[in-house]
Coordinates of N, CA, C and O in Angstrom, one line a residue:
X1 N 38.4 86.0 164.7 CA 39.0 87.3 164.6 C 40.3 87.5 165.4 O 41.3 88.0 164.8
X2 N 40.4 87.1 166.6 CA 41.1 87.0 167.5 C 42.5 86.6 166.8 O 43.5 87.2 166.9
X3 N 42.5 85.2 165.9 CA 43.1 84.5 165.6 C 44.1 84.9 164.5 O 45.2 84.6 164.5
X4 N 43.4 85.8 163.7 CA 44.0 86.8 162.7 C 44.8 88.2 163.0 O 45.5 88.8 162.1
X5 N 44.6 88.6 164.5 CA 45.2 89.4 164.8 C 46.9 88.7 165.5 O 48.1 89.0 165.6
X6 N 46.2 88.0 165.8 CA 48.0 87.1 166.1 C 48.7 86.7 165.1 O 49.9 86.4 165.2
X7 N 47.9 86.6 163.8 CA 48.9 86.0 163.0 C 49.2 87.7 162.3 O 50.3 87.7 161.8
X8 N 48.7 88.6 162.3 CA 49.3 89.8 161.6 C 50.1 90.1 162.6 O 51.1 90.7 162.2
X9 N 50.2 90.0 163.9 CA 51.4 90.5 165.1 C 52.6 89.6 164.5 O 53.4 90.2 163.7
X10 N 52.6 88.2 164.8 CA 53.6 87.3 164.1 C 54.5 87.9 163.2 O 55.7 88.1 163.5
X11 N 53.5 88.3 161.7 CA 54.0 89.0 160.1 C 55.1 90.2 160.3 O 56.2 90.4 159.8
X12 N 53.9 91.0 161.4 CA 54.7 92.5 161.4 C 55.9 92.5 162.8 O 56.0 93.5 163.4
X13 N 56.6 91.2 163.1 CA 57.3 91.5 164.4 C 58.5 92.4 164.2 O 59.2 92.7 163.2
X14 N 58.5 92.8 165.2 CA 59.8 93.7 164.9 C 61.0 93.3 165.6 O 60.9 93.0 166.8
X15 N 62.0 93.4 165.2 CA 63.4 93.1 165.5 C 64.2 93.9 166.3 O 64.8 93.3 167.2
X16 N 64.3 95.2 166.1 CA 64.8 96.2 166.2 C 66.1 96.2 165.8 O 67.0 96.0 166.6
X17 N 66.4 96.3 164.4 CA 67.8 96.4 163.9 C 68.5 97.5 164.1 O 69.7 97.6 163.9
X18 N 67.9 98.3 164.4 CA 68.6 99.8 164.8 C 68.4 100.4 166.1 O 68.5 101.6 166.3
X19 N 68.1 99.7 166.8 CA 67.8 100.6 168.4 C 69.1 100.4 169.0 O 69.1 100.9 170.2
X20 N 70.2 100.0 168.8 CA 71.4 100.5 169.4 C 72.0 101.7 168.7 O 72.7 102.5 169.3
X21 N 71.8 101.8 167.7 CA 72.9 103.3 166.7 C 71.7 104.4 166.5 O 72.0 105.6 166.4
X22 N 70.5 104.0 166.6 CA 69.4 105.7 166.4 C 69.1 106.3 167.9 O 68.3 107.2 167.9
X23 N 69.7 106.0 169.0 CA 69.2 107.1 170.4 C 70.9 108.0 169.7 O 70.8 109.2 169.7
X24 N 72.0 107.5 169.3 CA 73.3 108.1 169.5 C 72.9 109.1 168.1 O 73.6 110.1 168.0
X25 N 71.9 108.7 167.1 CA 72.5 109.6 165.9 C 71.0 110.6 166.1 O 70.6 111.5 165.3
X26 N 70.4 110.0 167.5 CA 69.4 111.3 167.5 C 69.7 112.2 168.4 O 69.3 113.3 168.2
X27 N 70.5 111.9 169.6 CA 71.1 112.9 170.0 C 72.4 114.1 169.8 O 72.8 115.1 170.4
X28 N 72.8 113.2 168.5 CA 73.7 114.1 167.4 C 73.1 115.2 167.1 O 73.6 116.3 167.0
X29 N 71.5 114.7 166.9 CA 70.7 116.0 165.8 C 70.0 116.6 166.8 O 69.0 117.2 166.3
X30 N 70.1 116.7 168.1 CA 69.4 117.8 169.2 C 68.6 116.7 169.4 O 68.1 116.6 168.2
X31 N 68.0 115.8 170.0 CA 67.5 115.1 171.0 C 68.2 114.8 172.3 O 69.4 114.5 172.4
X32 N 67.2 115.1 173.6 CA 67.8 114.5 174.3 C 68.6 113.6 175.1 O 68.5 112.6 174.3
X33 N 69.4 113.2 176.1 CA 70.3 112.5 175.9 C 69.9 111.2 175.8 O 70.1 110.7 174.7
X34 N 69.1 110.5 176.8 CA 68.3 108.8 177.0 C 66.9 109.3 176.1 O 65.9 110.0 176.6
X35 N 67.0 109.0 174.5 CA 66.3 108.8 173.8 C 64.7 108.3 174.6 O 64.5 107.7 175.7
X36 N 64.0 108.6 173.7 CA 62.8 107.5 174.5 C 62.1 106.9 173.4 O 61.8 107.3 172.3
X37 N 61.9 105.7 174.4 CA 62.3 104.4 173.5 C 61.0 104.3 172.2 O 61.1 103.7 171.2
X38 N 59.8 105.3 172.6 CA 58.7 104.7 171.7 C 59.0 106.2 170.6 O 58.4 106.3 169.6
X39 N 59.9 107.1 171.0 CA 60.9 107.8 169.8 C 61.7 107.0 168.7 O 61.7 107.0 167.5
X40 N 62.7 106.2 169.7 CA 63.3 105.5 168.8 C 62.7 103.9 167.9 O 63.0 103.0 167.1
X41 N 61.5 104.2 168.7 CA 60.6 102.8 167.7 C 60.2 103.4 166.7 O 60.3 102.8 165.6
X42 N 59.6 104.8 166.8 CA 58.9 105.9 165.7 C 60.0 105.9 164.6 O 59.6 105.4 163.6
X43 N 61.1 106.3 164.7 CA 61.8 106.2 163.5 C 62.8 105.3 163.0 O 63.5 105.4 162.0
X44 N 62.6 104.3 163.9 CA 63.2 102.9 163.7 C 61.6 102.0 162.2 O 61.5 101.1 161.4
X45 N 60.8 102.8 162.6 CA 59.5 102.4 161.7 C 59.9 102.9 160.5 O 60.4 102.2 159.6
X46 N 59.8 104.3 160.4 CA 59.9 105.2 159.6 C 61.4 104.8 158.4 O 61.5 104.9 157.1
X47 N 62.5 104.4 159.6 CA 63.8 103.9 158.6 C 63.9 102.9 157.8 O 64.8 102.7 157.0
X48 N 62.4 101.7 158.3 CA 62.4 100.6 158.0 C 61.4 100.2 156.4 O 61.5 99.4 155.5
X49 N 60.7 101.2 156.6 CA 60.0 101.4 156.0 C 60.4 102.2 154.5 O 59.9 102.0 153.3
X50 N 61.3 103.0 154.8 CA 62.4 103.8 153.8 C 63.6 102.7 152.9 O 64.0 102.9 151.7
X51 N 63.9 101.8 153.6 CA 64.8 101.1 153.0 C 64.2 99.8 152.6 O 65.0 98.9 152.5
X52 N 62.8 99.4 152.4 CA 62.4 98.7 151.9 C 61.1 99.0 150.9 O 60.4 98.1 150.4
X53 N 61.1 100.6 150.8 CA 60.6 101.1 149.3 C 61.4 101.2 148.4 O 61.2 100.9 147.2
X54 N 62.8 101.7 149.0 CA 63.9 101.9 147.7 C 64.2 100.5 147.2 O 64.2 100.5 146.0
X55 N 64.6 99.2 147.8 CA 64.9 98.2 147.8 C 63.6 97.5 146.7 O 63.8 96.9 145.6
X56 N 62.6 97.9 147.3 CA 61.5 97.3 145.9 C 61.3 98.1 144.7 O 60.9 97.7 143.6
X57 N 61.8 99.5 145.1 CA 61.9 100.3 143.7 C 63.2 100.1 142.6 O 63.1 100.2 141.4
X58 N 64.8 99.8 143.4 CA 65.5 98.9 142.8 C 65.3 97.5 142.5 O 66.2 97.0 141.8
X59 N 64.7 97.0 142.7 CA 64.3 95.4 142.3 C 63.0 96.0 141.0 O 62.9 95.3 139.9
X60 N 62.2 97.1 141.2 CA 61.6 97.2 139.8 C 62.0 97.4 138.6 O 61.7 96.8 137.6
X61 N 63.0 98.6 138.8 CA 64.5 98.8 137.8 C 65.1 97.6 137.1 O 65.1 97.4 135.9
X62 N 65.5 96.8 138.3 CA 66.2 95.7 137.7 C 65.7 94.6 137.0 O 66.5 93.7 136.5
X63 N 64.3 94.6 136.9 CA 63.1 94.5 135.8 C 63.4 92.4 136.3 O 63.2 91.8 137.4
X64 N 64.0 91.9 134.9 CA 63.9 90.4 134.5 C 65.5 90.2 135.1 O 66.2 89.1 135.1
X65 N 65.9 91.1 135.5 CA 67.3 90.6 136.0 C 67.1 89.9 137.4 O 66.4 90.4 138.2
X66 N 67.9 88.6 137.6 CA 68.0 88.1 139.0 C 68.9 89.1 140.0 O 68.6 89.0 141.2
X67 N 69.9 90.0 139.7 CA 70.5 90.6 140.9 C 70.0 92.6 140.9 O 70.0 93.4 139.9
X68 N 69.8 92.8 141.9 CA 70.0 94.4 141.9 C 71.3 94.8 142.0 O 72.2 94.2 142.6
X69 N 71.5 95.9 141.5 CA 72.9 96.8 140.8 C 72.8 98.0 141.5 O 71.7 98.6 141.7
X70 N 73.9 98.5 141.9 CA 74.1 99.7 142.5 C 73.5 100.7 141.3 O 72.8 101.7 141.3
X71 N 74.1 100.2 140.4 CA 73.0 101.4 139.1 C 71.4 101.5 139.8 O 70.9 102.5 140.0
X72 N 70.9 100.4 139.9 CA 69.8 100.5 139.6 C 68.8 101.4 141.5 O 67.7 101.8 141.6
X73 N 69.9 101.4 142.3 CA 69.7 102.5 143.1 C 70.2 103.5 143.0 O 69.9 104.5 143.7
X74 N 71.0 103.5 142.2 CA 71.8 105.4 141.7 C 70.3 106.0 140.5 O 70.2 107.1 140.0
X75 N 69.4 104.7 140.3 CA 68.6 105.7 139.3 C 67.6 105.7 139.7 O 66.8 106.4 139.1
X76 N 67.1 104.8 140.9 CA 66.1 105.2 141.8 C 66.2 106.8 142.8 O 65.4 107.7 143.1
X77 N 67.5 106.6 143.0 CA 67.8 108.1 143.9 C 68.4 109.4 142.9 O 69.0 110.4 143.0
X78 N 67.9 108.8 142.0 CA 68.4 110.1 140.7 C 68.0 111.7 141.1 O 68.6 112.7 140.9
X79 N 66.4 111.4 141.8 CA 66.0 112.7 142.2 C 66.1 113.2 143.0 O 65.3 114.1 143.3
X80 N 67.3 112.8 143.9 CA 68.0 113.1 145.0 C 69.3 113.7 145.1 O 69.9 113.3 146.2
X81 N 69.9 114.4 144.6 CA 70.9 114.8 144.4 C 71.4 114.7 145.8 O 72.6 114.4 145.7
X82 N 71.1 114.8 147.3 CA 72.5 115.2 148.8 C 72.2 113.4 148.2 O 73.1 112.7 147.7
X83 N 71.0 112.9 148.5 CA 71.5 110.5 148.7 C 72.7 110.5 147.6 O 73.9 110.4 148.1
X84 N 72.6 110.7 145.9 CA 73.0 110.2 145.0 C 74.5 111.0 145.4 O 75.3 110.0 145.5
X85 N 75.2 112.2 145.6 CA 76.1 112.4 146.0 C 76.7 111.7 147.0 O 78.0 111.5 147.1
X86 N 75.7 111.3 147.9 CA 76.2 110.0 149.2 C 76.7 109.1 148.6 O 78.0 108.9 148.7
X87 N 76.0 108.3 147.9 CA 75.9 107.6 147.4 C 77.4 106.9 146.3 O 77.9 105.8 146.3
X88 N 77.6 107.9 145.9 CA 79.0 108.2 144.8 C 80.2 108.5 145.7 O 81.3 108.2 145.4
X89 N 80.0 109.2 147.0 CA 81.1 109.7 147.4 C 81.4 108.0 148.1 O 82.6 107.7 148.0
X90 N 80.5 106.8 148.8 CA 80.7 106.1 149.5 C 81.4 105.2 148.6 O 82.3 104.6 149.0
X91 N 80.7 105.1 147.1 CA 81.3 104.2 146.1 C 83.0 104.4 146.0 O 83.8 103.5 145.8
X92 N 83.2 105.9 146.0 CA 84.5 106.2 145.6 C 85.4 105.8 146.8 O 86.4 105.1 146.6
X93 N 85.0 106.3 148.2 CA 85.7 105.2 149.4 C 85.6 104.2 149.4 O 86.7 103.7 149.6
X94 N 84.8 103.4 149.1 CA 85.1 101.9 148.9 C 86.3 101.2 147.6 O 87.1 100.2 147.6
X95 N 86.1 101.9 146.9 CA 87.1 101.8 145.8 C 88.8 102.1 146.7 O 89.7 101.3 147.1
X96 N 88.8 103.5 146.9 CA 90.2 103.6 147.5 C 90.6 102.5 148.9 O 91.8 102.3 149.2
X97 N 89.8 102.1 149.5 CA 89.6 101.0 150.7 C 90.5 100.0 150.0 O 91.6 99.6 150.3
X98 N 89.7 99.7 148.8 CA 90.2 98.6 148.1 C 91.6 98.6 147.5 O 92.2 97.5 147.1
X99 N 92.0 99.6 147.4 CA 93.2 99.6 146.3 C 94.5 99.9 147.6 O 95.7 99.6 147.5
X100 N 94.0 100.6 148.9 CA 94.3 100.5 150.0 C 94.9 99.2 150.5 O 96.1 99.2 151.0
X101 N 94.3 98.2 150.5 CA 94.2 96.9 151.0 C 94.9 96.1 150.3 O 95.6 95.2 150.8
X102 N 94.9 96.3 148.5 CA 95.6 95.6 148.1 C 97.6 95.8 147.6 O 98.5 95.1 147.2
X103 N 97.4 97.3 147.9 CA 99.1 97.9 148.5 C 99.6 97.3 149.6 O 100.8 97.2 149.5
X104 N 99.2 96.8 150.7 CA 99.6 95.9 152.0 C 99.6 94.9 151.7 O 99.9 93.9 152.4

């Protein structure tokens, strides 16, 4: 029993890919100033967990295809109108980024 519990610790280790940028974007939104830390593990869970439903719900989309397509998360977040607005507004910066870059 013992032995199975270490290997599910192993599976579920965590990284923490976001605990340097979520104490600053939670004190943006009215949190305290020194976040605390099993706060920012709570929604370091919560964010992790968010971006790897959409990621398997675009990979469902994208059915027999080998690559996921920005379509195929613009029609996952279809019923999102503030993401899919995000979403469009960031594509349209990246575009002018680009046409930016290639005038220099």
């Amino acid at each position: 029993m013992e032995g199975q519990v270490e290997v599910a610790k192993k599976q579920f280790q965590r990284h923490k890919l976001f605990s340097r940028e979520l104490p600053t974007l939670m004190y943006g939104f009215g949190d305290s100033s020194p976040s605390r830390p099993d706060s920012v593990d709570v929604l370091e869970d919560i964010l992790i967990d968010y971006i790897n439903s959409t990621c398997l719900q675009a990979a469902k989309v994208a059915g027999r295809r080998t690559k996921v397509t920005v379509d195929d998360f613009k029609f996952v977040l279809r019923k999102d109108p503030k993401k899919l607005a995000r979403v469009e507004e960031l594509i349209a910066m990246n575009k002018e980024i680009e046409t930016a870059r290639t005038l220099f």
